[in-house]
Amino acid sequence: MAAALIPRALTERVAQQCAVSVAGSCALICAALRETYGDALQGILFYGSCARGEDMEGGIADIFIIVDSYRNVYGKRHLAYLNARLPPNVFYREIPANGAVIRVKLAVISRADFAGGILRWFHSYLWGRFAQPARILHARDEAVRAELHRLLAQAVLTLLRTTIPALPDKSCAAETVWTRALSLSYSAEFRPEPESKAADLVRHNLADYTALLEAALPALGEILRREGENSYRPLYDTQAAAAALSRWRRRRVLGRILSVLRLAKAVLTFTNSVDYAAWKIGRHTGVEIEVTPRLRRYPLLFGWRVFLKLVKQGVLR
């Protein structure tokens, strides 16, 4: 997927969002991760519900760790191999914080793979996530920080460019544009959140999303036109719309496959992966999953029946 010319205003807006102040406990996360990954650490990105201000104590902080090389990170060769073949590797960690515990989900990816995922991946796993506002907790130097700003701005453009031809052929508000964009991106993975998640997320952070759309508009001129205050008109023909919807259907199929593969891989990298998955599904859906000793010990053998049941029930979409 070729990089688009990024408007300066978009990069500046992304930089502002990346610099928004975060919970004080994030300093403890940074210190712990810098100690663990040392000179290999290039950057730390904080995203997801906790980055948007939700309770850190009741949730899990979503962190992307960007490293220079997988070989410089792992003492075990198989972890480097898995990370290179299907990035990122995902780990769980608990960090002490003044008598409490900060729960962190860590995704490890190389600087080259992160850039490649934003610029070239057909699937939306990376550019769909990081089109949403994120925070930079650490950058090795200003060159890395500037590169992250550009890549996150590119993620915004990529998600919007793939979404706009899939919008209804009528004027719409920024909220409609982004709700459709995030809905399509979420549907390309197995996720436990309700279908209303994208709409709720956009509604609660509408100022940020509207600012991103406005800043991106100069690079979208051939497919989106502003008609008035908070009114935008998609510009495309029926052939372009059909092609866009077809690509999202293919992403959905590919995403199902990749989600299953990443889930299987997480069993090898994620401590207490079964308990975490049960907790997350219960938190988002209210569906309680019984984690038996057999399931906890042999998740790859006995987890598939639970997984397929959740898909059949519509808990995982």
PDB file of C-alpha atoms in Angstrom:
ATOM      1  CA  MET A   1       0.000   0.000   0.000  1.00  0.00           C
ATOM      2  CA  ALA A   2       1.693   3.184  -1.166  1.00  0.00           C
ATOM      3  CA  ALA A   3       2.214   6.070   1.220  1.00  0.00           C
ATOM      4  CA  ALA A   4       0.126   9.155   0.560  1.00  0.00           C
ATOM      5  CA  LEU A   5       1.423  12.692   0.733  1.00  0.00           C
ATOM      6  CA  ILE A   6       0.791  13.639   4.344  1.00  0.00           C
ATOM      7  CA  PRO A   7      -0.529  17.151   5.018  1.00  0.00           C
ATOM      8  CA  ARG A   8       1.603  19.020   7.501  1.00  0.00           C
ATOM      9  CA  ALA A   9      -1.473  19.900   9.547  1.00  0.00           C
ATOM     10  CA  LEU A  10      -2.243  16.194   9.986  1.00  0.00           C
ATOM     11  CA  THR A  11       1.249  15.372  11.236  1.00  0.00           C
ATOM     12  CA  GLU A  12       1.066  18.310  13.635  1.00  0.00           C
ATOM     13  CA  ARG A  13      -2.335  17.217  14.903  1.00  0.00           C
ATOM     14  CA  VAL A  14      -1.084  13.677  15.475  1.00  0.00           C
ATOM     15  CA  ALA A  15       1.944  15.073  17.322  1.00  0.00           C
ATOM     16  CA  GLN A  16      -0.372  17.066  19.604  1.00  0.00           C
ATOM     17  CA  GLN A  17      -2.449  13.986  20.382  1.00  0.00           C
ATOM     18  CA  CYS A  18       0.668  11.915  21.041  1.00  0.00           C
ATOM     19  CA  ALA A  19       1.836  14.489  23.595  1.00  0.00           C
ATOM     20  CA  VAL A  20      -1.390  14.580  25.642  1.00  0.00           C
ATOM     21  CA  SER A  21      -0.616  14.017  29.323  1.00  0.00           C
ATOM     22  CA  VAL A  22      -1.246  10.535  30.678  1.00  0.00           C
ATOM     23  CA  ALA A  23      -1.686   8.938  34.085  1.00  0.00           C
ATOM     24  CA  GLY A  24       1.293   9.222  36.401  1.00  0.00           C
ATOM     25  CA  SER A  25       1.537   5.442  36.540  1.00  0.00           C
ATOM     26  CA  CYS A  26       2.713   5.507  32.915  1.00  0.00           C
ATOM     27  CA  ALA A  27       6.087   6.739  34.158  1.00  0.00           C
ATOM     28  CA  LEU A  28       6.410   3.470  36.087  1.00  0.00           C
ATOM     29  CA  ILE A  29       5.514   1.517  32.960  1.00  0.00           C
ATOM     30  CA  CYS A  30       8.161   3.391  30.980  1.00  0.00           C
ATOM     31  CA  ALA A  31      10.838   2.855  33.594  1.00  0.00           C
ATOM     32  CA  ALA A  32      10.113  -0.876  33.796  1.00  0.00           C
ATOM     33  CA  LEU A  33      10.128  -1.334  30.029  1.00  0.00           C
ATOM     34  CA  ARG A  34      13.293   0.695  29.512  1.00  0.00           C
ATOM     35  CA  GLU A  35      15.003  -1.504  32.078  1.00  0.00           C
ATOM     36  CA  THR A  36      13.750  -4.680  30.375  1.00  0.00           C
ATOM     37  CA  TYR A  37      14.463  -3.784  26.735  1.00  0.00           C
ATOM     38  CA  GLY A  38      17.487  -1.534  27.175  1.00  0.00           C
ATOM     39  CA  ASP A  39      19.235  -0.280  24.062  1.00  0.00           C
ATOM     40  CA  ALA A  40      16.905  -2.271  21.789  1.00  0.00           C
ATOM     41  CA  LEU A  41      13.977  -0.026  22.742  1.00  0.00           C
ATOM     42  CA  GLN A  42      13.063   2.525  20.074  1.00  0.00           C
ATOM     43  CA  GLY A  43       9.645   3.708  21.197  1.00  0.00           C
ATOM     44  CA  ILE A  44       6.645   3.026  23.435  1.00  0.00           C
ATOM     45  CA  LEU A  45       3.104   3.667  22.195  1.00  0.00           C
ATOM     46  CA  PHE A  46       0.146   3.753  24.574  1.00  0.00           C
ATOM     47  CA  TYR A  47      -3.311   3.271  23.044  1.00  0.00           C
ATOM     48  CA  GLY A  48      -6.715   1.806  23.793  1.00  0.00           C
ATOM     49  CA  SER A  49      -9.213   2.449  26.569  1.00  0.00           C
ATOM     50  CA  CYS A  50      -6.730   3.294  29.323  1.00  0.00           C
ATOM     51  CA  ALA A  51      -4.973   5.795  27.043  1.00  0.00           C
ATOM     52  CA  ARG A  52      -8.361   7.441  26.545  1.00  0.00           C
ATOM     53  CA  GLY A  53      -8.636   8.016  30.282  1.00  0.00           C
ATOM     54  CA  GLU A  54     -10.441   4.923  31.517  1.00  0.00           C
ATOM     55  CA  ASP A  55      -9.499   3.436  34.878  1.00  0.00           C
ATOM     56  CA  MET A  56      -5.976   1.977  34.869  1.00  0.00           C
ATOM     57  CA  GLU A  57      -6.649  -0.002  38.046  1.00  0.00           C
ATOM     58  CA  GLY A  58      -9.694  -1.752  36.638  1.00  0.00           C
ATOM     59  CA  GLY A  59      -8.302  -2.348  33.156  1.00  0.00           C
ATOM     60  CA  ILE A  60      -5.205  -3.350  31.255  1.00  0.00           C
ATOM     61  CA  ALA A  61      -2.912  -0.807  29.627  1.00  0.00           C
ATOM     62  CA  ASP A  62      -2.344  -1.539  25.913  1.00  0.00           C
ATOM     63  CA  ILE A  63       1.280  -0.883  25.005  1.00  0.00           C
ATOM     64  CA  PHE A  64       3.155  -1.305  21.729  1.00  0.00           C
ATOM     65  CA  ILE A  65       6.906  -1.647  22.175  1.00  0.00           C
ATOM     66  CA  ILE A  66       8.973  -0.784  19.113  1.00  0.00           C
ATOM     67  CA  VAL A  67      12.435  -2.337  19.067  1.00  0.00           C
ATOM     68  CA  ASP A  68      15.404  -2.228  16.716  1.00  0.00           C
ATOM     69  CA  SER A  69      15.748  -5.987  16.221  1.00  0.00           C
ATOM     70  CA  TYR A  70      14.077  -9.129  17.527  1.00  0.00           C
ATOM     71  CA  ARG A  71      17.459 -10.779  17.999  1.00  0.00           C
ATOM     72  CA  ASN A  72      18.420  -8.026  20.436  1.00  0.00           C
ATOM     73  CA  VAL A  73      15.296  -8.600  22.530  1.00  0.00           C
ATOM     74  CA  TYR A  74      14.919 -12.335  23.030  1.00  0.00           C
ATOM     75  CA  GLY A  75      17.133 -14.896  24.662  1.00  0.00           C
ATOM     76  CA  LYS A  76      14.964 -17.608  23.137  1.00  0.00           C
ATOM     77  CA  ARG A  77      15.295 -18.053  19.384  1.00  0.00           C
ATOM     78  CA  HIS A  78      11.730 -19.305  18.878  1.00  0.00           C
ATOM     79  CA  LEU A  79      10.293 -16.039  20.215  1.00  0.00           C
ATOM     80  CA  ALA A  80      12.328 -14.021  17.718  1.00  0.00           C
ATOM     81  CA  TYR A  81      11.202 -16.378  14.957  1.00  0.00           C
ATOM     82  CA  LEU A  82       7.515 -16.084  15.870  1.00  0.00           C
ATOM     83  CA  ASN A  83       7.782 -12.298  16.155  1.00  0.00           C
ATOM     84  CA  ALA A  84       9.353 -11.995  12.727  1.00  0.00           C
ATOM     85  CA  ARG A  85       6.876 -14.348  11.023  1.00  0.00           C
ATOM     86  CA  LEU A  86       3.680 -12.942  12.539  1.00  0.00           C
ATOM     87  CA  PRO A  87       4.273  -9.666  14.357  1.00  0.00           C
ATOM     88  CA  PRO A  88       3.676  -8.610  17.015  1.00  0.00           C
ATOM     89  CA  ASN A  89       4.386 -10.967  19.906  1.00  0.00           C
ATOM     90  CA  VAL A  90       2.047 -10.270  22.831  1.00  0.00           C
ATOM     91  CA  PHE A  91       2.964 -10.581  26.501  1.00  0.00           C
ATOM     92  CA  TYR A  92       1.305  -9.849  29.831  1.00  0.00           C
ATOM     93  CA  ARG A  93       3.075  -8.097  32.666  1.00  0.00           C
ATOM     94  CA  GLU A  94       2.217  -6.742  36.082  1.00  0.00           C
ATOM     95  CA  ILE A  95       4.157  -3.700  37.296  1.00  0.00           C
ATOM     96  CA  PRO A  96       4.132  -2.737  41.010  1.00  0.00           C
ATOM     97  CA  ALA A  97       2.802   0.762  41.694  1.00  0.00           C
ATOM     98  CA  ASN A  98       2.661   2.068  45.268  1.00  0.00           C
ATOM     99  CA  GLY A  99       1.127  -1.038  46.733  1.00  0.00           C
ATOM    100  CA  ALA A 100      -1.074  -1.678  43.707  1.00  0.00           C
ATOM    101  CA  VAL A 101      -0.442  -3.421  40.390  1.00  0.00           C
ATOM    102  CA  ILE A 102      -0.562  -2.005  36.868  1.00  0.00           C
ATOM    103  CA  ARG A 103      -1.653  -4.676  34.387  1.00  0.00           C
ATOM    104  CA  VAL A 104      -0.069  -4.276  30.979  1.00  0.00           C
ATOM    105  CA  LYS A 105      -0.544  -6.051  27.671  1.00  0.00           C
ATOM    106  CA  LEU A 106       2.662  -5.635  25.682  1.00  0.00           C
ATOM    107  CA  ALA A 107       2.909  -6.024  21.912  1.00  0.00           C
ATOM    108  CA  VAL A 108       6.491  -6.192  20.629  1.00  0.00           C
ATOM    109  CA  ILE A 109       7.283  -5.201  17.055  1.00  0.00           C
ATOM    110  CA  SER A 110      10.416  -4.072  15.251  1.00  0.00           C
ATOM    111  CA  ARG A 111      10.751  -0.569  13.893  1.00  0.00           C
ATOM    112  CA  ALA A 112      10.910  -1.970  10.349  1.00  0.00           C
ATOM    113  CA  ASP A 113       7.828  -4.162  10.806  1.00  0.00           C
ATOM    114  CA  PHE A 114       5.845  -1.333  12.370  1.00  0.00           C
ATOM    115  CA  ALA A 115       6.605   0.936   9.408  1.00  0.00           C
ATOM    116  CA  GLY A 116       5.893  -1.883   6.954  1.00  0.00           C
ATOM    117  CA  GLY A 117       2.583  -2.687   8.628  1.00  0.00           C
ATOM    118  CA  ILE A 118       1.424   0.920   8.407  1.00  0.00           C
ATOM    119  CA  LEU A 119       2.655   1.488   4.855  1.00  0.00           C
ATOM    120  CA  ARG A 120       2.216  -1.857   3.105  1.00  0.00           C
ATOM    121  CA  TRP A 121      -0.038  -4.331   4.916  1.00  0.00           C
ATOM    122  CA  PHE A 122      -3.305  -5.092   3.187  1.00  0.00           C
ATOM    123  CA  HIS A 123      -4.923  -5.955   6.502  1.00  0.00           C
ATOM    124  CA  SER A 124      -5.849  -3.155   8.895  1.00  0.00           C
ATOM    125  CA  TYR A 125      -4.318  -4.675  12.041  1.00  0.00           C
ATOM    126  CA  LEU A 126      -1.820  -1.829  12.474  1.00  0.00           C
ATOM    127  CA  TRP A 127      -3.159   1.107  10.489  1.00  0.00           C
ATOM    128  CA  GLY A 128      -6.679   0.541  11.794  1.00  0.00           C
ATOM    129  CA  ARG A 129      -5.452   0.635  15.385  1.00  0.00           C
ATOM    130  CA  PHE A 130      -3.134   3.579  15.063  1.00  0.00           C
ATOM    131  CA  ALA A 131      -5.438   5.778  13.033  1.00  0.00           C
ATOM    132  CA  GLN A 132      -6.985   6.251  16.469  1.00  0.00           C
ATOM    133  CA  PRO A 133      -5.319   8.715  18.854  1.00  0.00           C
ATOM    134  CA  ALA A 134      -2.323   7.243  20.694  1.00  0.00           C
ATOM    135  CA  ARG A 135       0.271   8.556  23.140  1.00  0.00           C
ATOM    136  CA  ILE A 136       4.031   8.318  22.770  1.00  0.00           C
ATOM    137  CA  LEU A 137       5.381   7.413  26.198  1.00  0.00           C
ATOM    138  CA  HIS A 138       8.963   7.135  25.017  1.00  0.00           C
ATOM    139  CA  ALA A 139      11.001   7.766  21.880  1.00  0.00           C
ATOM    140  CA  ARG A 140      14.681   6.949  21.685  1.00  0.00           C
ATOM    141  CA  ASP A 141      15.417  10.276  20.018  1.00  0.00           C
ATOM    142  CA  GLU A 142      13.685  13.023  18.078  1.00  0.00           C
ATOM    143  CA  ALA A 143      14.201  11.211  14.769  1.00  0.00           C
ATOM    144  CA  VAL A 144      12.228   8.223  16.087  1.00  0.00           C
ATOM    145  CA  ARG A 145       9.541  10.518  17.483  1.00  0.00           C
ATOM    146  CA  ALA A 146       9.161  12.309  14.145  1.00  0.00           C
ATOM    147  CA  GLU A 147       8.989   8.961  12.325  1.00  0.00           C
ATOM    148  CA  LEU A 148       6.227   7.783  14.650  1.00  0.00           C
ATOM    149  CA  HIS A 149       4.281  10.989  14.042  1.00  0.00           C
ATOM    150  CA  ARG A 150       4.510  10.438  10.274  1.00  0.00           C
ATOM    151  CA  LEU A 151       3.495   6.784  10.515  1.00  0.00           C
ATOM    152  CA  LEU A 152       0.499   7.502  12.733  1.00  0.00           C
ATOM    153  CA  ALA A 153      -0.576  10.272  10.347  1.00  0.00           C
ATOM    154  CA  GLN A 154      -0.205   7.806   7.473  1.00  0.00           C
ATOM    155  CA  ALA A 155      -2.407   5.338   9.378  1.00  0.00           C
ATOM    156  CA  VAL A 156      -5.153   7.987   9.514  1.00  0.00           C
ATOM    157  CA  LEU A 157      -4.941   8.554   5.759  1.00  0.00           C
ATOM    158  CA  THR A 158      -4.914   4.844   4.963  1.00  0.00           C
ATOM    159  CA  LEU A 159      -7.977   4.085   7.064  1.00  0.00           C
ATOM    160  CA  LEU A 160      -9.899   7.050   5.650  1.00  0.00           C
ATOM    161  CA  ARG A 161      -8.908   6.283   2.052  1.00  0.00           C
ATOM    162  CA  THR A 162     -10.074   2.684   2.376  1.00  0.00           C
ATOM    163  CA  THR A 163     -13.301   3.699   4.123  1.00  0.00           C
ATOM    164  CA  ILE A 164     -14.641   6.701   2.187  1.00  0.00           C
ATOM    165  CA  PRO A 165     -15.610   4.711  -0.938  1.00  0.00           C
ATOM    166  CA  ALA A 166     -17.567   2.407   1.392  1.00  0.00           C
ATOM    167  CA  LEU A 167     -19.677   5.268   2.785  1.00  0.00           C
ATOM    168  CA  PRO A 168     -23.271   5.885   1.687  1.00  0.00           C
ATOM    169  CA  ASP A 169     -23.534   8.088  -1.400  1.00  0.00           C
ATOM    170  CA  LYS A 170     -24.761  11.150   0.490  1.00  0.00           C
ATOM    171  CA  SER A 171     -23.488  13.947   2.690  1.00  0.00           C
ATOM    172  CA  CYS A 172     -22.430  12.877   6.163  1.00  0.00           C
ATOM    173  CA  ALA A 173     -20.835  14.202   9.329  1.00  0.00           C
ATOM    174  CA  ALA A 174     -17.363  13.450  10.647  1.00  0.00           C
ATOM    175  CA  GLU A 175     -18.949  11.156  13.222  1.00  0.00           C
ATOM    176  CA  THR A 176     -20.449   9.025  10.436  1.00  0.00           C
ATOM    177  CA  VAL A 177     -17.149   8.841   8.548  1.00  0.00           C
ATOM    178  CA  TRP A 178     -15.191   7.662  11.576  1.00  0.00           C
ATOM    179  CA  THR A 179     -17.864   5.316  12.891  1.00  0.00           C
ATOM    180  CA  ARG A 180     -17.899   3.557   9.534  1.00  0.00           C
ATOM    181  CA  ALA A 181     -14.088   3.491   9.446  1.00  0.00           C
ATOM    182  CA  LEU A 182     -13.675   1.959  12.883  1.00  0.00           C
ATOM    183  CA  SER A 183     -16.574  -0.460  12.348  1.00  0.00           C
ATOM    184  CA  LEU A 184     -14.943  -1.827   9.203  1.00  0.00           C
ATOM    185  CA  SER A 185     -11.577  -2.092  10.919  1.00  0.00           C
ATOM    186  CA  TYR A 186     -13.033  -3.821  13.983  1.00  0.00           C
ATOM    187  CA  SER A 187     -14.974  -6.258  11.803  1.00  0.00           C
ATOM    188  CA  ALA A 188     -11.698  -7.411  10.235  1.00  0.00           C
ATOM    189  CA  GLU A 189     -10.713  -9.124  13.518  1.00  0.00           C
ATOM    190  CA  PHE A 190     -12.353 -11.346  16.102  1.00  0.00           C
ATOM    191  CA  ARG A 191     -13.280  -8.929  18.884  1.00  0.00           C
ATOM    192  CA  PRO A 192     -15.462  -9.291  21.998  1.00  0.00           C
ATOM    193  CA  GLU A 193     -16.744  -5.701  22.011  1.00  0.00           C
ATOM    194  CA  PRO A 194     -20.396  -5.058  21.095  1.00  0.00           C
ATOM    195  CA  GLU A 195     -21.236  -3.755  17.623  1.00  0.00           C
ATOM    196  CA  SER A 196     -21.917  -0.326  19.115  1.00  0.00           C
ATOM    197  CA  LYS A 197     -18.271  -0.008  20.255  1.00  0.00           C
ATOM    198  CA  ALA A 198     -17.109   2.036  17.266  1.00  0.00           C
ATOM    199  CA  ALA A 199     -20.016   4.480  17.486  1.00  0.00           C
ATOM    200  CA  ASP A 200     -19.525   4.930  21.244  1.00  0.00           C
ATOM    201  CA  LEU A 201     -15.799   5.478  20.842  1.00  0.00           C
ATOM    202  CA  VAL A 202     -16.219   8.120  18.150  1.00  0.00           C
ATOM    203  CA  ARG A 203     -19.010   9.872  20.031  1.00  0.00           C
ATOM    204  CA  HIS A 204     -16.965  10.150  23.217  1.00  0.00           C
ATOM    205  CA  ASN A 205     -13.867  11.423  21.377  1.00  0.00           C
ATOM    206  CA  LEU A 206     -15.559  13.309  18.566  1.00  0.00           C
ATOM    207  CA  ALA A 207     -13.427  16.453  18.818  1.00  0.00           C
ATOM    208  CA  ASP A 208     -10.248  14.442  18.258  1.00  0.00           C
ATOM    209  CA  TYR A 209     -11.683  12.523  15.313  1.00  0.00           C
ATOM    210  CA  THR A 210     -13.154  15.623  13.686  1.00  0.00           C
ATOM    211  CA  ALA A 211      -9.797  17.399  13.988  1.00  0.00           C
ATOM    212  CA  LEU A 212      -8.039  14.446  12.346  1.00  0.00           C
ATOM    213  CA  LEU A 213     -10.509  14.407   9.455  1.00  0.00           C
ATOM    214  CA  GLU A 214     -10.160  18.144   8.891  1.00  0.00           C
ATOM    215  CA  ALA A 215      -6.368  17.918   8.947  1.00  0.00           C
ATOM    216  CA  ALA A 216      -6.420  14.984   6.500  1.00  0.00           C
ATOM    217  CA  LEU A 217      -8.855  16.609   4.078  1.00  0.00           C
ATOM    218  CA  PRO A 218      -6.240  18.136   1.708  1.00  0.00           C
ATOM    219  CA  ALA A 219      -4.987  14.606   0.946  1.00  0.00           C
ATOM    220  CA  LEU A 220      -8.523  13.293   0.370  1.00  0.00           C
ATOM    221  CA  GLY A 221      -9.693  15.868  -2.141  1.00  0.00           C
ATOM    222  CA  GLU A 222     -10.395  13.424  -4.948  1.00  0.00           C
ATOM    223  CA  ILE A 223     -12.668  11.239  -2.775  1.00  0.00           C
ATOM    224  CA  LEU A 224     -14.127  13.575  -0.124  1.00  0.00           C
ATOM    225  CA  ARG A 225     -15.375  17.157  -0.303  1.00  0.00           C
ATOM    226  CA  ARG A 226     -16.473  19.426   2.525  1.00  0.00           C
ATOM    227  CA  GLU A 227     -19.941  20.809   1.821  1.00  0.00           C
ATOM    228  CA  GLY A 228     -20.430  22.881   4.946  1.00  0.00           C
ATOM    229  CA  GLU A 229     -19.728  22.911   8.636  1.00  0.00           C
ATOM    230  CA  ASN A 230     -19.271  19.265   9.638  1.00  0.00           C
ATOM    231  CA  SER A 231     -20.723  18.074   6.343  1.00  0.00           C
ATOM    232  CA  TYR A 232     -18.719  15.968   3.891  1.00  0.00           C
ATOM    233  CA  ARG A 233     -19.614  14.446   0.549  1.00  0.00           C
ATOM    234  CA  PRO A 234     -17.937  11.229  -0.677  1.00  0.00           C
ATOM    235  CA  LEU A 235     -16.812  11.409  -4.308  1.00  0.00           C
ATOM    236  CA  TYR A 236     -16.692   8.046  -6.025  1.00  0.00           C
ATOM    237  CA  ASP A 237     -18.469   5.938  -8.616  1.00  0.00           C
ATOM    238  CA  THR A 238     -20.272   2.642  -8.131  1.00  0.00           C
ATOM    239  CA  GLN A 239     -17.286   0.673  -9.385  1.00  0.00           C
ATOM    240  CA  ALA A 240     -15.010   2.229  -6.754  1.00  0.00           C
ATOM    241  CA  ALA A 241     -17.598   1.537  -4.047  1.00  0.00           C
ATOM    242  CA  ALA A 242     -17.917  -2.110  -5.069  1.00  0.00           C
ATOM    243  CA  ALA A 243     -14.124  -2.504  -5.111  1.00  0.00           C
ATOM    244  CA  ALA A 244     -13.774  -0.935  -1.655  1.00  0.00           C
ATOM    245  CA  LEU A 245     -16.426  -3.190  -0.141  1.00  0.00           C
ATOM    246  CA  SER A 246     -14.837  -6.217  -1.792  1.00  0.00           C
ATOM    247  CA  ARG A 247     -11.456  -5.360  -0.254  1.00  0.00           C
ATOM    248  CA  TRP A 248     -13.028  -5.035   3.199  1.00  0.00           C
ATOM    249  CA  ARG A 249     -14.704  -8.438   2.772  1.00  0.00           C
ATOM    250  CA  ARG A 250     -11.304  -9.926   1.948  1.00  0.00           C
ATOM    251  CA  ARG A 251      -9.773  -8.190   4.967  1.00  0.00           C
ATOM    252  CA  ARG A 252     -12.509  -9.715   7.103  1.00  0.00           C
ATOM    253  CA  VAL A 253     -11.692 -13.233   5.882  1.00  0.00           C
ATOM    254  CA  LEU A 254      -7.942 -12.667   6.207  1.00  0.00           C
ATOM    255  CA  GLY A 255      -8.450 -11.111   9.619  1.00  0.00           C
ATOM    256  CA  ARG A 256     -10.284 -14.186  10.884  1.00  0.00           C
ATOM    257  CA  ILE A 257      -7.341 -16.344   9.862  1.00  0.00           C
ATOM    258  CA  LEU A 258      -4.760 -13.977  11.339  1.00  0.00           C
ATOM    259  CA  SER A 259      -6.746 -13.627  14.568  1.00  0.00           C
ATOM    260  CA  VAL A 260      -6.796 -17.400  15.065  1.00  0.00           C
ATOM    261  CA  LEU A 261      -3.055 -17.639  14.330  1.00  0.00           C
ATOM    262  CA  ARG A 262      -2.252 -14.780  16.708  1.00  0.00           C
ATOM    263  CA  LEU A 263      -4.466 -16.344  19.371  1.00  0.00           C
ATOM    264  CA  ALA A 264      -2.608 -19.644  19.046  1.00  0.00           C
ATOM    265  CA  LYS A 265       0.738 -17.827  19.181  1.00  0.00           C
ATOM    266  CA  ALA A 266      -0.306 -15.867  22.270  1.00  0.00           C
ATOM    267  CA  VAL A 267      -0.676 -19.143  24.150  1.00  0.00           C
ATOM    268  CA  LEU A 268       3.096 -19.529  23.795  1.00  0.00           C
ATOM    269  CA  THR A 269       3.977 -15.960  24.764  1.00  0.00           C
ATOM    270  CA  PHE A 270       1.210 -14.680  27.025  1.00  0.00           C
ATOM    271  CA  THR A 271       1.332 -15.719  30.689  1.00  0.00           C
ATOM    272  CA  ASN A 272      -2.132 -16.749  31.916  1.00  0.00           C
ATOM    273  CA  SER A 273      -3.503 -16.212  28.415  1.00  0.00           C
ATOM    274  CA  VAL A 274      -6.682 -18.228  29.048  1.00  0.00           C
ATOM    275  CA  ASP A 275      -7.533 -16.327  32.227  1.00  0.00           C
ATOM    276  CA  TYR A 276      -6.873 -13.017  30.483  1.00  0.00           C
ATOM    277  CA  ALA A 277      -9.102 -13.929  27.524  1.00  0.00           C
ATOM    278  CA  ALA A 278     -11.898 -15.028  29.855  1.00  0.00           C
ATOM    279  CA  TRP A 279     -11.581 -11.809  31.870  1.00  0.00           C
ATOM    280  CA  LYS A 280     -11.629  -9.609  28.759  1.00  0.00           C
ATOM    281  CA  ILE A 281     -14.631 -11.361  27.231  1.00  0.00           C
ATOM    282  CA  GLY A 282     -16.499 -11.138  30.518  1.00  0.00           C
ATOM    283  CA  ARG A 283     -15.644  -7.452  30.913  1.00  0.00           C
ATOM    284  CA  HIS A 284     -16.864  -6.514  27.437  1.00  0.00           C
ATOM    285  CA  THR A 285     -19.821  -8.854  27.040  1.00  0.00           C
ATOM    286  CA  GLY A 286     -20.879 -10.072  30.473  1.00  0.00           C
ATOM    287  CA  VAL A 287     -20.415 -13.676  29.308  1.00  0.00           C
ATOM    288  CA  GLU A 288     -18.653 -15.748  31.960  1.00  0.00           C
ATOM    289  CA  ILE A 289     -16.299 -18.470  30.759  1.00  0.00           C
ATOM    290  CA  GLU A 290     -15.416 -21.352  33.056  1.00  0.00           C
ATOM    291  CA  VAL A 291     -11.647 -21.772  33.010  1.00  0.00           C
ATOM    292  CA  THR A 292     -11.066 -25.393  33.969  1.00  0.00           C
ATOM    293  CA  PRO A 293      -7.637 -26.755  34.997  1.00  0.00           C
ATOM    294  CA  ARG A 294      -7.581 -28.770  31.773  1.00  0.00           C
ATOM    295  CA  LEU A 295      -8.324 -25.704  29.646  1.00  0.00           C
ATOM    296  CA  ARG A 296      -5.712 -23.669  31.488  1.00  0.00           C
ATOM    297  CA  ARG A 297      -3.079 -26.367  31.072  1.00  0.00           C
ATOM    298  CA  TYR A 298      -3.812 -27.331  27.458  1.00  0.00           C
ATOM    299  CA  PRO A 299      -5.422 -24.289  25.794  1.00  0.00           C
ATOM    300  CA  LEU A 300      -4.447 -25.281  22.256  1.00  0.00           C
ATOM    301  CA  LEU A 301      -6.094 -28.674  22.662  1.00  0.00           C
ATOM    302  CA  PHE A 302      -9.246 -27.740  24.548  1.00  0.00           C
ATOM    303  CA  GLY A 303      -9.718 -24.053  23.795  1.00  0.00           C
ATOM    304  CA  TRP A 304     -11.108 -24.499  20.293  1.00  0.00           C
ATOM    305  CA  ARG A 305     -14.476 -25.811  21.483  1.00  0.00           C
ATOM    306  CA  VAL A 306     -14.899 -22.710  23.665  1.00  0.00           C
ATOM    307  CA  PHE A 307     -13.694 -20.441  20.856  1.00  0.00           C
ATOM    308  CA  LEU A 308     -16.102 -21.891  18.278  1.00  0.00           C
ATOM    309  CA  LYS A 309     -18.980 -21.711  20.745  1.00  0.00           C
ATOM    310  CA  LEU A 310     -18.300 -17.999  21.335  1.00  0.00           C
ATOM    311  CA  VAL A 311     -18.205 -17.348  17.583  1.00  0.00           C
ATOM    312  CA  LYS A 312     -21.451 -19.256  17.071  1.00  0.00           C
ATOM    313  CA  GLN A 313     -23.128 -17.266  19.847  1.00  0.00           C
ATOM    314  CA  GLY A 314     -21.919 -14.002  18.367  1.00  0.00           C
ATOM    315  CA  VAL A 315     -19.810 -13.152  21.415  1.00  0.00           C
ATOM    316  CA  LEU A 316     -16.771 -12.952  19.141  1.00  0.00           C
ATOM    317  CA  ARG A 317     -17.564 -11.106  15.931  1.00  0.00           C
TER     318      ARG A 317
END
